[in-house]
Amino acid sequence: MSSDSPQKTVFQPVPAQPDYQAIQHRILKFWEQGRHFYRLMARNRGNPKFKFLDGPITANGPMGVHHAWGRTYKDLFQRYKAMQGFDQRFQNGFDCQGLWVEVEVEKELGFKSKRDIEKFGIDRFVEKCKERVLRFSRIQTQQSILIGQWMDWENSYYTMSEENNYSIWYFLKECHRRGLIYEGTDVMPWCARCGTAISDMEIATEGYRELTHPAVYVRFPLVEREGESLLVWTTTPWTLSSNTGAAVHPDLTYVRARLGDEVLILAQERLAVLGTDFRVLEEIPGSELAGLKYRGPFDELPAQQGVEHRVVLWEDVSANEGTGIVHIAPGCGKEDFLLGKEQGLAVIAPLLEDGTFQEGFDWLTGRFAGEVASDIFENLRSKGLLFCVEDYTHRYPVCWRCGQELVFRLVDEWFIRMDPLREEIMNSARQVRWIPEFGLDRELDWLRNMSDWCISKKRYWGLALPIFKCRCGWFDVIGSREELRQRAVAGWERFEGHTPHRPWVDEVKIACPQCGSPVSRIKDVGNPWLDAGIVPFSTTHYLSDRQYWQEWFPFDFITESFPGQFRNWFYAILAMSTVLEKCSPFKTVLGYATMKAEDGREMHKSWGNAIEVEEAVEKMGADVMRWVFARHNPVQNLLFGFKVGQEVRRKLLTFWNVYGFFVTYANIDQINPVKLQVEAEDLTLLDRWILSRLNSLVKLARNRLDDYDCMSVALAVEDFIEDLSTWYVRRNRRRFWKSAEDRDKAAAYYTLYQCIVTLIKLVAPIMPFITEDIYQNLVRSCDADAPDSIHLCFYPEPDEKMINLELEREMKMVRALVSLGHAAREKAQIKVRQPLSRMIVNIKSAGSRDWLLPYADIIRDELNVRELQFADPNELSGSGLVIQEDEDYVIGLDTSLTPELEYEGIARELVRKIQNMRKSAGFEVVDRIALSCQCAGKLEAAIRMFSDYIRQETLAQDITFAPLTDYDSVAEFVINNCPVRVEIKRERK
RNA sequence: GGGCCCUUAGCUCAAGUGGUAGAGCACUGUGCUGAUAACGCAGGGGUCAGUGGUUCGAGUCCACUAGGGCCCA
């Protein structure tokens, strides 16, 4: 520091702790100005390719930390491949269309229903949706940059693009050509608020909630037997209005039971429902009940006129709940619908789009199905049909976006037939490498069970399904904008210039080849998984540039969160690619589990345990957060929070301290690492050991990352840092401190420098900021020829010649032995400062002990013993030595002290005290001092005997026993029962 | 009813192809003191959910059971 020593330091001094915030800002600016990302892309252009496909993120809000988890995987594997020179597209994707966006825009605008949207204008509404998506895609881009993700942000894909939408048209046309598209009548889960069907895929994702509903027991009086009724049970009272059948199990035993003055029929196993005052008249097998006619509970309604109600057989009836007789309303439930179809029951569809009863339901008409339960009960009671009501808790489907309880509604929807594709898609799935492997089983399970893909939605913001259906029943699918233009007979001019969205595309009419009428597009928009499913093709310009597509398809790698995606994105891309190309669009998928808060619960803002991306980056640092993700086992749920962040921070701090240590002494010694001349024979055992560890680590890192396993790498790096810090640096400190500029010192600097620089390159893909910061200081500062960013370096390659596994194994044994020595000192209560004369070692295993000899110096230094001797165990016992033992060794520590040993201990103790004084007085490491030790007896003798040592360690020019005329710091101690007054003064240069 | 996953120290998690159970955190003691709002060493803590099997040998492979989770019907 002093102005009269114009030393030129090579490296910027390293602060005690990394300021992650400052480093991030500095590095982000540095990258922006240096355009390193684009230079990296350009450098690798034309090389062998690494083909990554980004699963589109929904651009409907700021992204959360759980997205940062996935983005860390995406980023680190792309960076790793880039450092190996692979040519990549680096394309990010945004998912833009769909109900989720509509719901948020409706909230913004204060809308309650579809009527509000139509009043507002579909065109304005759709523009609002586009605006929202663009707004949040910008925010998500900024957030991604903040966490260090390198992508070609100016070239992100948007699923609302024309290319994406028209690619889906092409796909649907192909499906139609193969006869897979049909309009079906089905009972679909329906959200009355959103006014749309919810597909199975969407329900599967997050569509169930534990809910309590009133369940009702109702009498269905038999037509030919007065005073006798079927007893049925249902949890959805409103569906009784549309009852047309009652189902019994053919193999169950039913009974006729007298209760008071009536006879009730129910399953024998469910008799408890009747209480205790009943008498069983007769047992009847379910099969004999088939065909019985009964009066329906709402026969008086116009919609029920002419309907015959009868008992049918059904294998799925269970006697676990209810009465064993199931109320069947084919217009209100999926299973009911299928059974009704099979048994020829009448179908009554009670509900309109908004969930209210339609015409023909008398007092129910116009009322909302979810709110009529109590009136239904009252009505049934007045007709003498109500038996009883009880609360029933079950998992019930709700709308995954707005939370509204779903109803089941008879609707016309469009489907892709999946049976003809099932086997083919399963074959595609089998081509994929699933990480973890059970992913394949999960996917196949879904594929085996999937029903036809419902692709239509009666909404506004989404893919305009290119299906044109005439009143006469004819329909066709349009495969491209050009085809639409050619076939348009009206409205083209009102569409031209717009994206293929509602309402503009709805203006176009084509001619019906059967009846000649002008035909409109069906009003429905597409299921959003079509949007995300086509991206393997749309982003590679399948339609416009087939050669480019061939270069980039299929993709090597995708990574997304497992839960949900088997039936969503994985399914969609597999299905669509199988239709178009009969293959999987990706070769490997890495799946990861779910992020939870640190308390093990889900993250919820209202619970105060949610963490936002910006907050995480600010408080723990992007690098630390990324390391938390990288070191985690992706199969397990991740409990994320600041506590785990703090643990990781401390681990990384260990490395930072090693870096700081290097810089401190390299600056004092004016070391330029580039100019170090080191020969192989200069390397010590410890040098060769840590370099072997380093090269083993490099080898492992490449091997594991090639296998998409970053956890093993992160954990191995943590181990290495531990070894580097607590063994290599600790055992070599004196080599850096000593004043002689010899080859041994150069070897130490060389080795440590190699370790640090290789390590930062190794982990640069995981922690892009701090490694860049260290690289700039450690490499760029002294090597003008080095790439100007660490991310433009090539990934380290292992030097096999440097790997010596035997050395690594032996050093492990040595460290175990040292540990035992520390334990013996601990047992004897003797500080390491106090030198001891000898330690005796017995190695239990039979083999030679010669391997240990080269390590004797290390062991003696570490344990501060003069001599290391070998002996048999029997020589150790009863020797008066302090004995310690583990599986491999028995050791004995000789604790007897000669005066000389005691004096040395005193000298070391004194040195330590003086060093403390220097430090608290604020002296620089290199400052020289004047030293006075005022004492007598043993202490004086010790100082005289070890004065050279003391002067050397404390940088004292001289030691006097008389007071100094002037001093900077003074202290009094008692060492080994002798008092001493110490004065120190910084010497002027 | 069916499929898949999980269960290792008080807590959070490791233990590629079967070979004498390990970290970090927390706790206790202690050492070191120019890496220092750090660090080292030591200690207590485990019937690796349970039972049975294969094997010279099982946390690891197989079967079943229990508990937890995800999904399908």
GROMACS .gro file of C-alpha atoms in nm, chain A residues 399 581 656 928 984:
model
    5
  399CYS     CA    1  -6.129  -2.603  -1.398
  581GLU     CA    2  -4.251  -3.845  -3.974
  656TRP     CA    3  -1.326  -1.828  -0.330
  928ARG     CA    4   0.879  -0.553   0.880
  984ILE     CA    5   0.599  -0.424   1.818
   0.00000   0.00000   0.00000
